[in-house]
Coordinates of C-alpha atoms in Angstrom, one line a residue:
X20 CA 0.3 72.4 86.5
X21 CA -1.4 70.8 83.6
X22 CA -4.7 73.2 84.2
X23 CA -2.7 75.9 84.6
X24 CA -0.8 75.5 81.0
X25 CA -4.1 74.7 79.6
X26 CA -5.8 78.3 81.0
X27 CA -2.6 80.2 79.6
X28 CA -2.8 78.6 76.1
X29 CA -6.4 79.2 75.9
X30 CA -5.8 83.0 76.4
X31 CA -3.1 83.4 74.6
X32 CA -5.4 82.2 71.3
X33 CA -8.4 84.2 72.6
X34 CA -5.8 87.3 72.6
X35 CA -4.4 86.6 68.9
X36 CA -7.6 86.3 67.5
X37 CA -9.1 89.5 68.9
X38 CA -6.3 91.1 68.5
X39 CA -6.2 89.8 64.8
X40 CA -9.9 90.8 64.5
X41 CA -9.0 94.0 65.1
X42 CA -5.9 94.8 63.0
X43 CA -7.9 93.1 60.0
X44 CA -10.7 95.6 60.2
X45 CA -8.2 97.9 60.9
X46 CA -7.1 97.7 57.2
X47 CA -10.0 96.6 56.0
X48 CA -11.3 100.1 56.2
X49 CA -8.2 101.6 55.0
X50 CA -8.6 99.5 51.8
X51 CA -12.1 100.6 51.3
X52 CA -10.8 104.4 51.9
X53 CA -8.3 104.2 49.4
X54 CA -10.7 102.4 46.8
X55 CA -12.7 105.5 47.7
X56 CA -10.2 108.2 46.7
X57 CA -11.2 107.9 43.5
X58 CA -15.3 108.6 44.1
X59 CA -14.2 111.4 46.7
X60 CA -12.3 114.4 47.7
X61 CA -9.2 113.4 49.1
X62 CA -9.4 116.1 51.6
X63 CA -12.9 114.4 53.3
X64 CA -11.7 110.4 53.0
X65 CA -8.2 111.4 55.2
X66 CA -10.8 112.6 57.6
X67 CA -12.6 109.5 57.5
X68 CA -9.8 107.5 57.4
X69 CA -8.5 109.8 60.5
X70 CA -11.6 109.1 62.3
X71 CA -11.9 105.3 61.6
X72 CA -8.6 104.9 63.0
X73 CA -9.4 107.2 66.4
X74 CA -12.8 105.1 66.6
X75 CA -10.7 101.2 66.2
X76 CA -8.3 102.6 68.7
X77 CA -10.9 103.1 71.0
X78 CA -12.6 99.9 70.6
X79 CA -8.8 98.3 71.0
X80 CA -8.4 99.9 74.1
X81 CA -11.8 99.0 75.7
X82 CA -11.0 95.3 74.2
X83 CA -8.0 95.4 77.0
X84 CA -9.8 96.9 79.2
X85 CA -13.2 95.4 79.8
X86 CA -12.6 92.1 78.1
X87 CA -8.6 90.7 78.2
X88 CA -7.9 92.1 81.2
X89 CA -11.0 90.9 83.6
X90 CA -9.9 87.5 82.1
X91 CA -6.5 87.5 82.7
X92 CA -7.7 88.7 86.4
X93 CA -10.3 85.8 86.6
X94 CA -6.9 83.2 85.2
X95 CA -5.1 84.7 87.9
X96 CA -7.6 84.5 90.6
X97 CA -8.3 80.8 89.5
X98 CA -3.8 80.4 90.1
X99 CA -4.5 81.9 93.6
X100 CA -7.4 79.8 94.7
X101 CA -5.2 77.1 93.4
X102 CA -2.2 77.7 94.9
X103 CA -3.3 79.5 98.4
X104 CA -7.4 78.8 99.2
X105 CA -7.1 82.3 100.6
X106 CA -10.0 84.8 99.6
X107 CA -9.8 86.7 96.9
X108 CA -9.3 90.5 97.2
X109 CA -10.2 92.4 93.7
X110 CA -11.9 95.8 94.2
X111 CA -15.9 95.6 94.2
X112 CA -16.4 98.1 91.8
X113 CA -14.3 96.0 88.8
X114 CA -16.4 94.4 86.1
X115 CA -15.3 91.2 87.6
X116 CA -17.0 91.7 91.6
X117 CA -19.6 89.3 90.4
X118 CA -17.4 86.9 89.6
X119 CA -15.4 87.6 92.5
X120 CA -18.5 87.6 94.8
X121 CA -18.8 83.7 93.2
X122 CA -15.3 82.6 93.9
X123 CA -14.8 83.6 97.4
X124 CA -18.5 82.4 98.2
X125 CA -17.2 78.9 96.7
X126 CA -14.1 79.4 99.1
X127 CA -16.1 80.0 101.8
X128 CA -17.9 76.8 101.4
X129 CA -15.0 74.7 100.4
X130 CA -13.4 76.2 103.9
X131 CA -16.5 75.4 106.1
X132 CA -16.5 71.9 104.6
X133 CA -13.5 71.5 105.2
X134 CA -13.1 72.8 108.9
X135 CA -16.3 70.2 109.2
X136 CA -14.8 67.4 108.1
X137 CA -11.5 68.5 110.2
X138 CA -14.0 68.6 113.7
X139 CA -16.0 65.7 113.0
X140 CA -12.7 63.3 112.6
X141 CA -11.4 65.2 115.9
X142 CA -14.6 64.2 117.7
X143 CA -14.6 60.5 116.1
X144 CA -10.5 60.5 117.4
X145 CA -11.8 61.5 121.0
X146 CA -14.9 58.7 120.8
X147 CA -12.3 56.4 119.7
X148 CA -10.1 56.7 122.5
X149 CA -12.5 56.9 124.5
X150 CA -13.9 53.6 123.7
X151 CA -10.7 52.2 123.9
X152 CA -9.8 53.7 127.2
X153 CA -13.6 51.8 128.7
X154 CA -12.9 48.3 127.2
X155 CA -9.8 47.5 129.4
X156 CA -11.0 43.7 129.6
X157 CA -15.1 44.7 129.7
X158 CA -15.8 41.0 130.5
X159 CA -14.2 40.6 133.3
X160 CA -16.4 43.5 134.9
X161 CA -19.7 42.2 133.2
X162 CA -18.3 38.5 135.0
X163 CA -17.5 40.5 138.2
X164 CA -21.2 42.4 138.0
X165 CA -23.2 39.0 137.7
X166 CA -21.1 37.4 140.5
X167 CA -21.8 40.3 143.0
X168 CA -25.4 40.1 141.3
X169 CA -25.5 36.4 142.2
X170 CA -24.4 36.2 145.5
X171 CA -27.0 39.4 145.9
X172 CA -29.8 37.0 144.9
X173 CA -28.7 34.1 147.2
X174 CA -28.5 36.9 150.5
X175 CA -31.7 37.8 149.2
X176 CA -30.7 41.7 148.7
X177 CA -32.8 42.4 146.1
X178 CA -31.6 46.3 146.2
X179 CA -28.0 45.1 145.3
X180 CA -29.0 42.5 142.6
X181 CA -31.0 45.2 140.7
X182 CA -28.6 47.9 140.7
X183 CA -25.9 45.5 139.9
X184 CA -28.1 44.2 137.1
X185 CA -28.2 48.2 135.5
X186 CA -24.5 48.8 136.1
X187 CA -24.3 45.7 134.0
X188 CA -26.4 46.3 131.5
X189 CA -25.5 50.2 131.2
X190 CA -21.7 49.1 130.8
X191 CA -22.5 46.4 128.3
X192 CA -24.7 49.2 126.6
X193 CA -22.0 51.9 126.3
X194 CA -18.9 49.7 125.7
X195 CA -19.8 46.7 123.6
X196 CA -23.1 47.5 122.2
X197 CA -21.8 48.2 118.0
X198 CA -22.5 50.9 116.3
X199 CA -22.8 54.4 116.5
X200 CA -26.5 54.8 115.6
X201 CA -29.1 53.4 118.0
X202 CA -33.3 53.5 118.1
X203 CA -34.7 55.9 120.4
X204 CA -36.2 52.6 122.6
X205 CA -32.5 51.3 122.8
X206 CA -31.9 55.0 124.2
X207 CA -34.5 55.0 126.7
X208 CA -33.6 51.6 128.0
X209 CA -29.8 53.1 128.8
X210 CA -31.4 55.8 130.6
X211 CA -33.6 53.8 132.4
X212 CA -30.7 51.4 133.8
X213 CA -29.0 54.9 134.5
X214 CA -32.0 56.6 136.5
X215 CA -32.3 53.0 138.6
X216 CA -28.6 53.2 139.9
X217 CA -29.1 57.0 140.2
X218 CA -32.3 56.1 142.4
X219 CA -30.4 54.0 144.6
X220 CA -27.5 56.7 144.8
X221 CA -29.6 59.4 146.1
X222 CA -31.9 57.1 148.3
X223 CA -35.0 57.3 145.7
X224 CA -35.5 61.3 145.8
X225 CA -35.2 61.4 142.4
X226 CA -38.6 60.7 140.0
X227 CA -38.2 59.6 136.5
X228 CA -41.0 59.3 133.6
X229 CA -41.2 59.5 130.0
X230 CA -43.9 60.9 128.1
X231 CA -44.9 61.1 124.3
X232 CA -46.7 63.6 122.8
X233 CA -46.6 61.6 119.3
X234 CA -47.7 58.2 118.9
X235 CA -45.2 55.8 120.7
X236 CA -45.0 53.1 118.2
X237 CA -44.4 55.8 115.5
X238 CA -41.1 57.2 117.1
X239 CA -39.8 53.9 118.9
X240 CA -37.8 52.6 116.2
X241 CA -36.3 56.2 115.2
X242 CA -32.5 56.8 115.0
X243 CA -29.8 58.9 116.9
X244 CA -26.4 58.9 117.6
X245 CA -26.1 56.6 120.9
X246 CA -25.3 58.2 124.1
X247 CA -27.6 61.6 123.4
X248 CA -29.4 61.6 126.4
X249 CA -28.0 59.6 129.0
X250 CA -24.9 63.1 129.4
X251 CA -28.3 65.2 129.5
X252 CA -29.8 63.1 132.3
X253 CA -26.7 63.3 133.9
X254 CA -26.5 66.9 133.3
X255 CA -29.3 67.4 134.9
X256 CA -29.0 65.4 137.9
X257 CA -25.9 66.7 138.9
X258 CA -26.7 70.2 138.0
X259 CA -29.9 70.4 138.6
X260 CA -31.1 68.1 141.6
X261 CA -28.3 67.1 143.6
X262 CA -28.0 70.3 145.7
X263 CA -31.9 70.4 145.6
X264 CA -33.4 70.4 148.6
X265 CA -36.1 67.8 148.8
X266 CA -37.2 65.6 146.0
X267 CA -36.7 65.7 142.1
X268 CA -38.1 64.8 139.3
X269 CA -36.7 64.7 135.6
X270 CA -39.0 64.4 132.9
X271 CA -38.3 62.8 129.4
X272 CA -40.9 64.5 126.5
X273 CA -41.3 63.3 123.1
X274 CA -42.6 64.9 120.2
X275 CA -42.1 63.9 116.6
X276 CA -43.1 66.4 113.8
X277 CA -43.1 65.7 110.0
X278 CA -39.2 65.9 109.8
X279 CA -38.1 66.0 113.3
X280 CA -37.6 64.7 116.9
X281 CA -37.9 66.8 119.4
X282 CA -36.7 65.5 122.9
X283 CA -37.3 67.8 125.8
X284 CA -35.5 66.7 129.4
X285 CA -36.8 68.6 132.0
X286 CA -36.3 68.7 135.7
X287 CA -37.7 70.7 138.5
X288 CA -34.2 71.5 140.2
X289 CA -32.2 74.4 141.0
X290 CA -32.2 76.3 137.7
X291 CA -29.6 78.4 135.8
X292 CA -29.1 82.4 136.3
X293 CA -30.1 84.1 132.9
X294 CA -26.3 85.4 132.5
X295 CA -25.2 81.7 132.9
X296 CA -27.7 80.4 130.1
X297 CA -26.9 83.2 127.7
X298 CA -23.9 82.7 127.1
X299 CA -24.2 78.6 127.4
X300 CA -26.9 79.1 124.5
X301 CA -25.0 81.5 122.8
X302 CA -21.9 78.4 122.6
X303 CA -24.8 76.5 121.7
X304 CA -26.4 78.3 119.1
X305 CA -22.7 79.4 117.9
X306 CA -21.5 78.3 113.6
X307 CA -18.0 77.7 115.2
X308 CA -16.9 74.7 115.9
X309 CA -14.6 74.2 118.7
X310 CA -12.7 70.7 120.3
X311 CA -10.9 72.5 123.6
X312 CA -10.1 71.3 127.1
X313 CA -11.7 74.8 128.3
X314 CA -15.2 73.0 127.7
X315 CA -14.4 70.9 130.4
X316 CA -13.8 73.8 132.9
X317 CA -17.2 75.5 132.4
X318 CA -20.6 74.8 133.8
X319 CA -22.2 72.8 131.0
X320 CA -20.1 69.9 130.5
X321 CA -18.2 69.0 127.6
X322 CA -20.4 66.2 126.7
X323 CA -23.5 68.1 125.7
X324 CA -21.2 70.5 123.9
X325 CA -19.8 67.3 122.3
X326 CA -23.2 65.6 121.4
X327 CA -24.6 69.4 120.1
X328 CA -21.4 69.3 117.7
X329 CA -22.1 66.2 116.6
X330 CA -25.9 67.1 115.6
X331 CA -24.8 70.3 114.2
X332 CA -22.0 68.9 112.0
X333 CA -23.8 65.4 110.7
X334 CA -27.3 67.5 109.9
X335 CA -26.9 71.3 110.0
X336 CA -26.9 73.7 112.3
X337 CA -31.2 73.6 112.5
X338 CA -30.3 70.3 114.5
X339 CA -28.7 70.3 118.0
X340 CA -29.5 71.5 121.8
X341 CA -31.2 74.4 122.8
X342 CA -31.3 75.4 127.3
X343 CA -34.1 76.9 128.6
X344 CA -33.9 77.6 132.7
X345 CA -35.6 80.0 135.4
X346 CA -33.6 79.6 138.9
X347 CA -35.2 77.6 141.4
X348 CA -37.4 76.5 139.3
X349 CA -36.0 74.0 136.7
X350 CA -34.3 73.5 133.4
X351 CA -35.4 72.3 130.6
X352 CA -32.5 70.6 127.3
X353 CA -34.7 70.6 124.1
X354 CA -32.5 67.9 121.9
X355 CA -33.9 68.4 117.7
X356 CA -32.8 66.0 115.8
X357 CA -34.2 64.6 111.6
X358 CA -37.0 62.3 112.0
X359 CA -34.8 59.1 110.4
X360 CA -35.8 55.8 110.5
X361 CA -34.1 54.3 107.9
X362 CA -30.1 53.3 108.3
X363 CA -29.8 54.0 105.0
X364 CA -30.4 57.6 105.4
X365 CA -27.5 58.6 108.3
X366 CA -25.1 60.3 106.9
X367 CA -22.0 60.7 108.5
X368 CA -22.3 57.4 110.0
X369 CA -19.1 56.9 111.6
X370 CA -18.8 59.8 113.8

């Protein structure tokens, strides 16, 4: 309220002193006429004076037009953005499009920010209840764990006492481990303890290696939001390998850039058609940011749509997951994320 009495007093003076400008050169030049009746013929100065008059109503009229006018346009477009956030809708071909061009850019960007912030503290809601939904009493399963573990080791079942050992330390990874930023070594361990329960679930048909195509000491210690890859192993084992006839492999590649990670899974398993992985890129690859139980009906899984958002809306949409796929031959989940090895430099820490 306080801006908007501000805007209309500064108007109103900008008016009365135009408008005063005017009217005081207005008779101004009638003064000067009449001073000059005496040095002229009468018959020429009324012309003059005639003409002056024609010429200052003309300049008072394009004064309204082109100058109080677009500003009292531009005060009201400022009461609209104000009062609604809606676009603004002045025709293009007014003095004021730039202007108008500038203001409902701005909206734009206020929206987008806004519908940003409104997604990421859906997605932190979900990862909150999630969280809370896994830590029914998470000691007495790590207790439970090392007892089946323990008795394992004493029956001298090796098998059981190493699988129950992952389960362990995959639960105590996801559940109590703090923090919602990891190192890409923390990472790797929690797929690892994943891929040796997965081994024993599948009777060993399934390979896993990881391989870096950047110095491994160099990328080690990088950051990403924890759980990124173990939803994309997953993906890709149940997608991928477990109607697969034979063996299967799944491949971890790394790659660090000047700015960027660049984590490819691959496996050789059953593929995706090319209609299937058009359209899943195309939800991918799209600006729009969606939270909707339809994700869970489709083919991808709502966790790698989940983990894409979450990319996308702490570092841009450059950042994210890209699916390439041939049938029967493989898939591979390309996962871009800023090269970051500072804590200092996350932002949006708490999604």
């Amino acid at each position: 309220m306080k801006n908007k009495k501000k805007r209309k007093k500064f108007f109103k003076k900008a008016l009365i002193i135009n408008v005063s400008v005017i009217f005081s050169s207005i008779i101004l030049t009638l003064l000067v006429n009449v001073l000059n009746i005496y040095t002229a013929k009468k018959s020429v100065i009324v012309t003059a004076v005639v003409i002056e008059i024609i010429v200052l109503i003309f300049m008072a009229q394009h004064f309204i037009r082109y100058i109080y006018i677009p500003i009292m346009n531009i005060d009201s477009a400022l009461q609209f953005l104000e009062e609604t956030q809606d676009e603004l809708s002045f025709n293009l071909q007014d003095d004021t499009a730039s202007i108008t061009y500038t203001l409902n850019r701005m909206i734009t960007l206020l929206k987008e920010s806004m519908e940003r912030e409104h997604a990421l503290e859906i997605l932190r809601k979900q990862a909150e209840i999630s969280k809370l939904q896994s830590q029914i009493n998470p000691h007495f399963l790590y207790n439970t764990l090392e007892a089946i573990r323990g008795e394992a080791i004493i029956q001298k079942n090796h098998e059981i006492a190493e699988m129950t050992e992952a389960l362990a330390n995959y639960f105590r990874y996801s559940i109590s481990k703090k923090g919602d930023f990891v190192t890409l070594s923390d990472e790797l361990r929690n797929v690892e303890n994943y891929i040796t329960i997965q081994k024993y679930r599948f009777d060993n048909r399934i390979s896993f290696r990881i391989e870096y195509h950047s110095e491994e000491s160099s990328v080690r210690h990088c950051l990403m939001p924890k759980l990124t890859l173990q939803p994309i192993i997953e993906n890709s084992i149940y997608h991928g390998l477990e109607t697969k006839i034979g063996s299967g492999e799944v491949v971890i590649h790394i790659t660090a850039t000047e700015k960027r990670l660049i984590i490819t899974v691959s496996d050789n398993g059953v593929g995706i058609d090319s209609e299937t992985l058009e359209k899943i890129n195309e939800r991918l690859n799209s600006d729009k940011i969606t939270v909707d139980e339809k994700e869970k009906k489709n083919n991808l899984g709502i966790a790698i749509t989940n983990i894409n958002q979450r990319l996308k809306l702490l570092w841009g949409s450059e950042y994210g997951i890209t699916i390439s796929s041939t049938l029967n031959l493989g898939t591979e989940v390309e996962v871009t994320l800023p090269l970051i090895n500072d804590y200092s430099l996350i932002k949006g820490d708490k999604v």
